[in-house]
Coordinates of C-alpha atoms and ligand atoms in Angstrom, one line a residue:
M1253 CA 146.2 383.1 224.5
I1254 CA 143.8 381.0 222.5
S1255 CA 144.0 377.2 221.7
V1256 CA 144.8 375.7 218.4
E1257 CA 141.1 374.6 218.0
E1258 CA 139.8 378.1 218.7
A1259 CA 142.4 379.6 216.3
L1260 CA 141.4 377.2 213.6
K1261 CA 137.7 378.0 214.1
I1262 CA 138.4 381.8 213.8
V1263 CA 140.3 381.3 210.6
Q1264 CA 137.5 379.1 209.2
A1265 CA 134.9 381.7 210.2
N1266 CA 136.7 384.4 208.3
P1267 CA 137.2 383.2 204.7
H1268 CA 138.6 385.6 202.2
T1269 CA 136.1 387.1 199.8
T1270 CA 136.5 386.5 196.1
A1271 CA 134.9 387.7 193.0
V1272 CA 132.9 385.4 190.8
V1273 CA 134.3 385.1 187.3
E1274 CA 133.3 383.3 184.2
L1275 CA 136.0 381.0 182.7
P1276 CA 136.2 378.7 179.7
L1277 CA 135.5 375.1 181.0
M1278 CA 139.1 373.9 180.8
A1279 CA 140.4 376.9 182.8
S1280 CA 138.1 376.0 185.7
V1281 CA 139.9 372.8 186.8
G1282 CA 140.9 373.1 190.5
K1283 CA 138.7 376.2 191.0
I1284 CA 135.6 376.5 193.3
L1285 CA 132.3 376.3 191.4
A1286 CA 130.1 379.4 191.9
E1287 CA 126.9 378.2 190.3
N1288 CA 124.7 375.0 190.4
I1289 CA 125.0 372.8 187.4
L1290 CA 121.7 371.3 186.3
A1291 CA 121.0 368.4 184.0
D1292 CA 119.8 369.9 180.7
R1293 CA 118.5 366.4 179.6
D1294 CA 118.0 363.1 181.3
F1295 CA 121.1 361.1 182.0
P1296 CA 121.3 359.1 179.8
P1297 CA 119.1 361.1 177.4
F1298 CA 117.7 358.1 175.6
N1299 CA 117.5 354.3 176.2
R1300 CA 121.1 353.6 175.5
V1301 CA 122.5 350.3 174.3
A1302 CA 125.2 349.2 176.8
M1303 CA 126.8 346.3 174.9
D1304 CA 127.5 345.5 171.3
G1305 CA 125.1 342.6 170.4
L1306 CA 121.5 342.0 169.5
A1307 CA 118.4 343.8 170.6
F1308 CA 114.9 342.3 170.6
C1309 CA 111.5 342.3 172.3
F1310 CA 111.9 339.8 175.3
E1311 CA 108.2 338.7 175.3
K1312 CA 107.9 338.2 171.6
I1313 CA 111.3 336.8 170.5
D1314 CA 111.7 333.3 169.0
F1315 CA 114.8 332.1 170.9
Q1316 CA 115.2 329.0 168.6
K1317 CA 116.1 331.0 165.6
I1318 CA 116.4 334.8 165.9
V1319 CA 116.3 336.4 162.5
I1320 CA 118.2 339.6 162.2
E1321 CA 116.4 342.3 160.3
N1322 CA 118.6 345.4 160.7
I1323 CA 121.6 347.2 162.3
Q1324 CA 121.4 350.2 164.7
F1325 CA 124.8 352.0 164.9
A1326 CA 125.7 354.6 167.6
G1327 CA 125.0 358.1 166.3
E1328 CA 122.1 357.0 164.0
A1329 CA 118.5 358.1 164.4
Q1330 CA 116.3 355.4 166.0
K1331 CA 115.2 352.5 163.9
T1332 CA 112.1 350.4 164.4
L1333 CA 111.8 346.7 164.8
Q1334 CA 109.3 345.7 162.1
D1335 CA 108.7 342.1 163.1
A1336 CA 108.4 341.6 166.9
S1337 CA 109.8 338.0 166.7
K1338 CA 113.0 339.2 165.1
G1339 CA 116.1 341.1 166.3
I1340 CA 118.3 344.1 165.4
E1341 CA 122.1 344.2 165.8
V1342 CA 123.0 347.1 168.0
M1343 CA 126.2 348.9 169.0
T1344 CA 127.2 350.3 172.4
G1345 CA 126.1 353.9 172.6
A1346 CA 123.3 353.5 170.0
I1347 CA 119.7 354.4 170.8
L1348 CA 117.7 351.2 171.5
P1349 CA 115.5 350.5 168.4
L1350 CA 111.8 351.1 168.9
G1351 CA 110.1 347.8 169.8
C1352 CA 113.1 346.3 171.5
D1353 CA 113.7 346.1 175.3
T1354 CA 116.6 343.7 175.8
V1355 CA 120.2 343.2 174.5
V1356 CA 122.3 340.1 174.4
R1357 CA 126.1 340.5 173.9
Y1358 CA 127.8 339.2 170.7
E1359 CA 129.7 336.9 173.0
D1360 CA 126.4 335.1 173.9
I1361 CA 125.1 334.5 170.3
N1362 CA 126.3 332.7 167.1
I1363 CA 125.5 334.7 164.1
Q1364 CA 125.1 332.9 160.8
Q1365 CA 124.8 334.4 157.3
D1366 CA 123.6 333.2 154.0
G1367 CA 123.8 336.1 151.4
E1368 CA 121.6 338.9 152.7
A1369 CA 119.9 336.7 155.3
K1370 CA 121.3 336.7 158.9
W1371 CA 120.1 334.8 161.9
T1372 CA 121.4 333.6 165.2
S1373 CA 120.9 331.2 168.1
L1374 CA 122.0 331.7 171.7
S1375 CA 125.2 330.2 173.0
I1376 CA 124.0 330.5 176.5
P1377 CA 120.8 329.1 178.2
K1378 CA 117.9 331.3 177.5
E1379 CA 117.1 331.3 181.3
E1380 CA 120.2 333.4 181.8
I1381 CA 118.7 336.3 179.8
V1382 CA 116.8 338.9 181.8
K1383 CA 114.3 341.3 180.3
G1384 CA 115.8 344.8 180.0
Q1385 CA 119.4 343.6 180.3
N1386 CA 122.2 345.7 178.8
V1387 CA 119.9 348.7 178.4
H1388 CA 121.0 351.9 180.1
V1389 CA 117.5 353.3 180.7
Q1390 CA 116.8 357.0 179.9
G1391 CA 116.9 359.1 183.1
S1392 CA 118.2 356.2 185.2
D1393 CA 121.3 358.1 186.4
R1394 CA 119.8 361.6 186.7
H1395 CA 116.7 363.4 185.6
A1396 CA 116.5 366.6 183.5
G1397 CA 116.5 369.6 185.8
E1398 CA 118.2 367.8 188.7
V1399 CA 121.2 369.5 190.3
L1400 CA 124.3 367.6 189.2
L1401 CA 126.9 369.8 190.9
Q1402 CA 126.4 372.1 193.8
K1403 CA 128.1 375.4 194.0
G1404 CA 131.0 375.5 196.4
I1405 CA 132.6 372.2 195.3
K1406 CA 136.1 372.0 193.9
I1407 CA 136.2 371.2 190.2
S1408 CA 138.2 368.0 189.3
P1409 CA 138.1 365.9 186.1
A1410 CA 134.8 364.2 187.0
E1411 CA 133.1 367.5 187.4
I1412 CA 134.6 368.7 184.1
A1413 CA 133.0 365.6 182.4
V1414 CA 129.6 366.4 183.8
M1415 CA 129.8 370.1 182.8
A1416 CA 131.0 369.2 179.3
S1417 CA 128.1 366.8 178.9
V1418 CA 125.5 369.5 179.8
G1419 CA 127.1 372.0 177.4
K1420 CA 128.8 374.3 179.9
S1421 CA 131.6 375.7 177.7
K1422 CA 131.9 378.5 180.2
V1423 CA 131.5 378.2 183.9
Q1424 CA 131.2 380.6 186.9
V1425 CA 133.9 380.1 189.5
H1426 CA 135.4 381.9 192.4
S1427 CA 138.5 383.8 191.2
T1428 CA 141.8 382.7 192.7
P1429 CA 142.8 385.1 195.4
K1430 CA 145.7 387.4 194.7
I1431 CA 148.2 386.5 197.4
A1432 CA 151.3 388.5 198.5
I1433 CA 154.0 386.8 200.5
I1434 CA 156.0 389.3 202.5
S1435 CA 159.1 388.3 204.4
T1436 CA 160.6 390.8 207.0
G1437 CA 163.9 391.0 208.7
D1438 CA 167.1 393.0 208.5
E1439 CA 169.3 389.9 208.8
L1440 CA 168.0 388.4 205.5
V1441 CA 169.7 388.7 202.1
E1442 CA 168.6 387.5 198.7
I1443 CA 169.6 384.0 197.6
D1444 CA 172.0 385.2 195.0
K1445 CA 174.0 387.2 197.5
T1446 CA 176.8 386.0 199.8
P1447 CA 175.6 386.6 203.4
L1448 CA 178.0 388.4 205.8
A1449 CA 178.8 386.5 209.0
Y1450 CA 175.7 387.8 210.8
Q1451 CA 173.3 387.5 207.9
I1452 CA 171.3 384.5 206.4
R1453 CA 169.7 384.0 203.0
T1454 CA 166.0 384.4 203.0
S1455 CA 164.1 381.1 202.5
N1456 CA 160.5 381.5 203.9
A1457 CA 159.1 383.4 201.0
Y1458 CA 160.5 380.7 198.6
M1459 CA 159.0 378.0 200.8
L1460 CA 155.5 379.6 200.9
S1461 CA 155.6 380.4 197.2
A1462 CA 156.5 376.8 196.4
A1463 CA 153.7 375.5 198.7
L1464 CA 151.2 377.8 196.9
R1465 CA 152.5 376.8 193.5
Q1466 CA 151.7 373.2 194.4
I1467 CA 148.0 374.2 194.7
G1468 CA 148.1 376.2 191.5
I1469 CA 148.5 379.7 192.9
E1470 CA 151.3 382.0 191.8
A1471 CA 151.9 384.5 194.5
S1472 CA 153.9 387.8 194.5
T1473 CA 156.8 388.1 196.9
F1474 CA 158.2 391.1 198.8
H1475 CA 160.8 391.6 201.3
L1476 CA 160.6 394.5 203.9
I1477 CA 163.1 395.7 206.4
D1478 CA 162.3 396.1 210.1
E1479 CA 161.6 399.8 209.9
E1480 CA 158.3 401.2 211.0
K1481 CA 157.7 403.8 208.2
T1482 CA 158.8 401.4 205.5
L1483 CA 156.6 398.7 206.9
Y1484 CA 153.6 401.0 207.2
Q1485 CA 153.9 402.5 203.7
K1486 CA 154.7 399.2 201.9
L1487 CA 152.1 397.1 203.7
K1488 CA 149.4 399.8 202.9
E1489 CA 150.2 399.5 199.2
I1490 CA 150.3 395.7 199.3
I1491 CA 147.0 395.4 201.2
A1492 CA 145.4 397.7 198.6
A1493 CA 146.5 395.4 195.7
Y1494 CA 146.0 391.9 197.2
N1495 CA 143.3 389.7 198.8
I1496 CA 145.5 387.7 201.1
L1497 CA 148.8 388.6 202.8
L1498 CA 151.1 386.0 204.2
L1499 CA 153.8 387.7 206.3
S1500 CA 156.7 386.0 207.9
G1501 CA 158.7 387.4 210.8
G1502 CA 158.3 390.4 213.1
V1503 CA 155.3 389.2 215.1
S1504 CA 157.1 388.1 218.3
A1505 CA 158.3 390.1 221.3
G1506 CA 161.6 391.5 219.9
K1507 CA 162.3 395.2 219.9
K1508 CA 162.0 395.3 216.1
D1509 CA 159.0 393.0 215.8
F1510 CA 156.8 395.9 214.5
V1511 CA 154.3 393.9 212.5
P1512 CA 151.3 393.7 214.9
A1513 CA 151.5 397.4 215.8
I1514 CA 151.8 398.4 212.2
L1515 CA 148.8 396.3 211.2
A1516 CA 146.8 397.9 213.9
D1517 CA 147.8 401.4 212.7
L1518 CA 146.7 400.4 209.2
G1519 CA 143.2 399.8 210.6
L1520 CA 143.1 396.0 210.5
E1521 CA 141.0 394.1 212.9
K1522 CA 143.1 391.7 215.0
L1523 CA 141.2 388.3 215.2
F1524 CA 143.9 386.7 217.3
H1525 CA 147.6 387.1 218.3
K1526 CA 149.4 384.2 219.9
V1527 CA 148.2 380.6 219.9
A1528 CA 148.9 378.0 222.5
Q1529 CA 151.1 375.9 220.2
K1530 CA 154.8 375.0 219.7
P1531 CA 156.1 376.0 217.2
G1532 CA 154.3 379.1 215.9
K1533 CA 153.1 380.6 219.2
P1534 CA 153.4 384.3 218.1
M1535 CA 151.1 383.9 215.0
W1536 CA 148.8 386.9 214.3
F1537 CA 145.6 386.7 212.2
G1538 CA 143.3 389.6 211.1
K1539 CA 141.3 391.2 208.4
T1540 CA 140.6 394.6 206.8
P1541 CA 137.1 396.1 206.9
T1542 CA 136.6 394.9 203.2
G1543 CA 137.4 391.3 204.1
K1544 CA 141.0 391.0 203.0
I1545 CA 142.8 388.4 205.2
I1546 CA 146.2 388.8 206.8
F1547 CA 148.2 385.9 208.2
A1548 CA 151.3 387.2 210.0
L1549 CA 153.4 384.1 210.7
P1550 CA 156.4 383.9 213.0
G1551 CA 159.7 383.9 211.0
N1552 CA 161.3 380.8 212.3
P1553 CA 161.0 378.6 209.2
V1554 CA 159.5 375.5 210.9
S1555 CA 156.9 377.8 212.7
T1556 CA 156.1 379.6 209.4
F1557 CA 155.6 376.3 207.6
L1558 CA 153.5 374.7 210.4
C1559 CA 151.3 377.7 210.6
F1560 CA 150.9 377.7 206.8
C1561 CA 150.0 374.0 206.7
K1562 CA 147.7 374.1 209.7
Y1563 CA 145.8 377.3 209.1
V1564 CA 146.4 378.8 205.7
L1565 CA 146.4 375.8 203.3
P1566 CA 143.0 374.4 204.4
T1567 CA 141.3 377.7 203.8
L1568 CA 142.9 378.1 200.4
K1569 CA 142.0 374.6 199.4
S1570 CA 138.5 374.9 200.8
E1571 CA 138.8 371.5 202.5
S1572 CA 139.9 370.3 206.0
K1573 CA 140.9 366.8 205.7
H1574 CA 141.5 365.1 209.1
E1575 CA 144.3 362.5 209.0
E1576 CA 145.6 360.4 211.9
V1577 CA 148.8 358.5 212.5
I1578 CA 150.2 356.2 215.2
L1579 CA 153.1 357.5 217.2
D1580 CA 156.0 355.0 217.1
K1581 CA 158.0 356.4 220.1
D1582 CA 157.1 358.0 223.5
I1583 CA 157.2 361.8 223.7
I1584 CA 157.0 363.8 226.9
F1585 CA 156.0 367.5 226.6
K1586 CA 155.0 369.3 229.7
P1587 CA 154.0 372.9 228.6
D1588 CA 150.3 373.7 228.2
L1589 CA 150.7 374.0 224.4
T1590 CA 149.7 371.9 221.4
Y1591 CA 153.0 370.4 220.3
F1592 CA 153.5 369.8 216.6
V1593 CA 156.4 367.4 216.0
P1594 CA 157.8 366.8 212.6
V1595 CA 157.4 363.1 211.7
K1596 CA 158.3 360.7 208.9
T1597 CA 155.4 358.3 208.2
Y1598 CA 155.5 354.7 207.1
F1599 CA 153.2 351.7 206.9
E1600 CA 153.4 348.8 209.3
A1601 CA 150.8 346.0 209.3
G1602 CA 148.5 348.3 207.2
K1603 CA 148.6 351.1 209.7
M1604 CA 150.2 354.5 209.2
M1605 CA 153.0 355.0 211.7
A1606 CA 154.8 358.3 212.6
K1607 CA 158.5 358.4 213.5
P1608 CA 159.3 361.7 215.3
F1609 CA 162.2 363.8 214.1
L1610 CA 162.4 366.4 216.9
G1611 CA 165.4 368.2 215.3
S1612 CA 166.7 371.2 217.2
G1613 CA 163.5 373.3 217.2
S1614 CA 161.6 375.8 215.2
A1615 CA 164.7 377.1 213.3
D1616 CA 165.8 373.6 212.2
F1617 CA 164.1 373.5 208.8
A1618 CA 166.7 371.2 207.3
N1619 CA 165.0 368.6 209.6
L1620 CA 161.8 369.0 207.6
T1621 CA 163.4 367.4 204.6
D1622 CA 163.4 364.1 206.5
C1623 CA 159.7 364.4 207.3
D1624 CA 156.2 364.2 205.7
G1625 CA 154.2 366.2 208.2
F1626 CA 153.6 367.2 211.8
V1627 CA 151.9 365.0 214.4
E1628 CA 149.6 367.1 216.6
L1629 CA 150.0 366.3 220.3
P1630 CA 147.2 368.0 222.3
A1631 CA 147.9 370.6 225.0
S1632 CA 145.8 368.7 227.6
T1633 CA 148.3 365.8 227.8
Q1634 CA 151.9 365.6 228.8
I1635 CA 152.9 362.0 228.1
F1636 CA 152.3 360.7 224.6
K1637 CA 152.8 356.9 224.3
A1638 CA 154.1 354.9 221.4
G1639 CA 151.0 353.2 219.8
E1640 CA 148.6 356.0 220.5
V1641 CA 146.7 357.7 217.6
F1642 CA 147.1 361.5 217.0
G1643 CA 146.1 364.0 214.4
F1644 CA 148.5 364.6 211.4
V1645 CA 149.2 367.7 209.4
R1646 CA 150.6 366.5 206.2
F1647 CA 152.9 368.5 204.0
R1648 CA 154.2 365.8 201.8
Ligands
AMP1466 P1 161.3 386.7 213.7 O1 160.0 386.0 213.7 O2 161.3 387.9 212.8 O3 161.7 387.1 215.1 O4 162.4 385.7 213.1 C1 162.6 384.5 213.8 C2 163.8 383.8 213.2 O5 163.4 383.3 211.9 C3 165.0 384.6 213.0 O6 166.2 383.8 213.3 C4 165.0 384.9 211.5 O7 166.3 385.1 211.0 C5 164.3 383.7 210.9 N1 163.6 384.2 209.7 C6 162.8 385.2 209.6 N2 162.3 385.3 208.4 C7 163.0 384.4 207.6 C8 163.0 384.1 206.2 N3 162.3 384.8 205.4 N4 163.8 383.1 205.8 C9 164.6 382.4 206.7 N5 164.6 382.7 208.0 C10 163.8 383.7 208.5
MG1467 MG1 162.5 389.4 212.3

């Protein structure tokens, strides 16, 4: 049986393959960029006025009485300072007039007007003015041709702004994988049915669908009975039509836990089966020769959810964020397994604490509603003390 760390490495080393598609810019939010984005011009593309006020030539200006000879608005072609001792009113976002190098804010001058004539004095000491101030110099942020965004990053509003500014109305991204969620089990009935005394309503497929919906993925759901021929035939069809399969149930040691054998019959490569963890020990992971990925998760809902949060979600989100929490109560756990305990987090003296909610085990999913995530207690240790820091798998 492999460790949690080894299992995670294997999952990360076997990402699902996706096609590259071109999407309109606004449809690319949340997707993974599949091309480098270059600066088509300098950033900013011209010497840009950064404050509404007055522009002039620092070396030549007459600070006693600055005569204003013109106005440069944003969106106008560049004007030229005719008399180097004078100034030009300028607006934020305008190109700096030719012959000017410095801008003082309106707040720092007192403009006076007599008919057409306009002049100003400073309302601050001239020593406070620095040559070049309030000018956002051409190319000072990025140069034309520079890589602004690397392929592989996740597109968020900041990346959208950058792509809009370089004119990318269409962008190449990795397509969202087609995901099938397949629950198995003869004891399960649909949620609009009244279960018989020995049945339960199915909830795992809804839980996984909801978790995927939170990251913008709409998955298809299926339910299969514990019958070998049905499993073989249906799984064959589903594998052909989807990139990623999330199965729940049927991977343990029960007489009707047919999933691992059926997946082998279907020609899938088993990358691991069983992980030294509680809950979720029977987890199975594998792939098809064409790179489709199959996560077969144990059916107990807490196990299903833990395995999803720990292994599936980071691969789908293309990020593995490591969080830590401080345990607020001693826990003793002797088996040689990584123990994932549901916890509720809270802040105390600026530190994130975790209060364990042991519940009654891997079938107690009502317990999860009190919690925010799982604290990860390593297999190598048996006594976990209040005040010690451990990894945290967040689900809320
Ligand atoms: P299995 O992994 O198939 O042995 O299932 C383990 C336990 O999880 C059993 O008690 C199942 O009834 C329960 N279980 C399996 N699948 C689901 C599901 N889709 N929704 C709720 N409980 C499930
Ligand atoms: Mg089952």
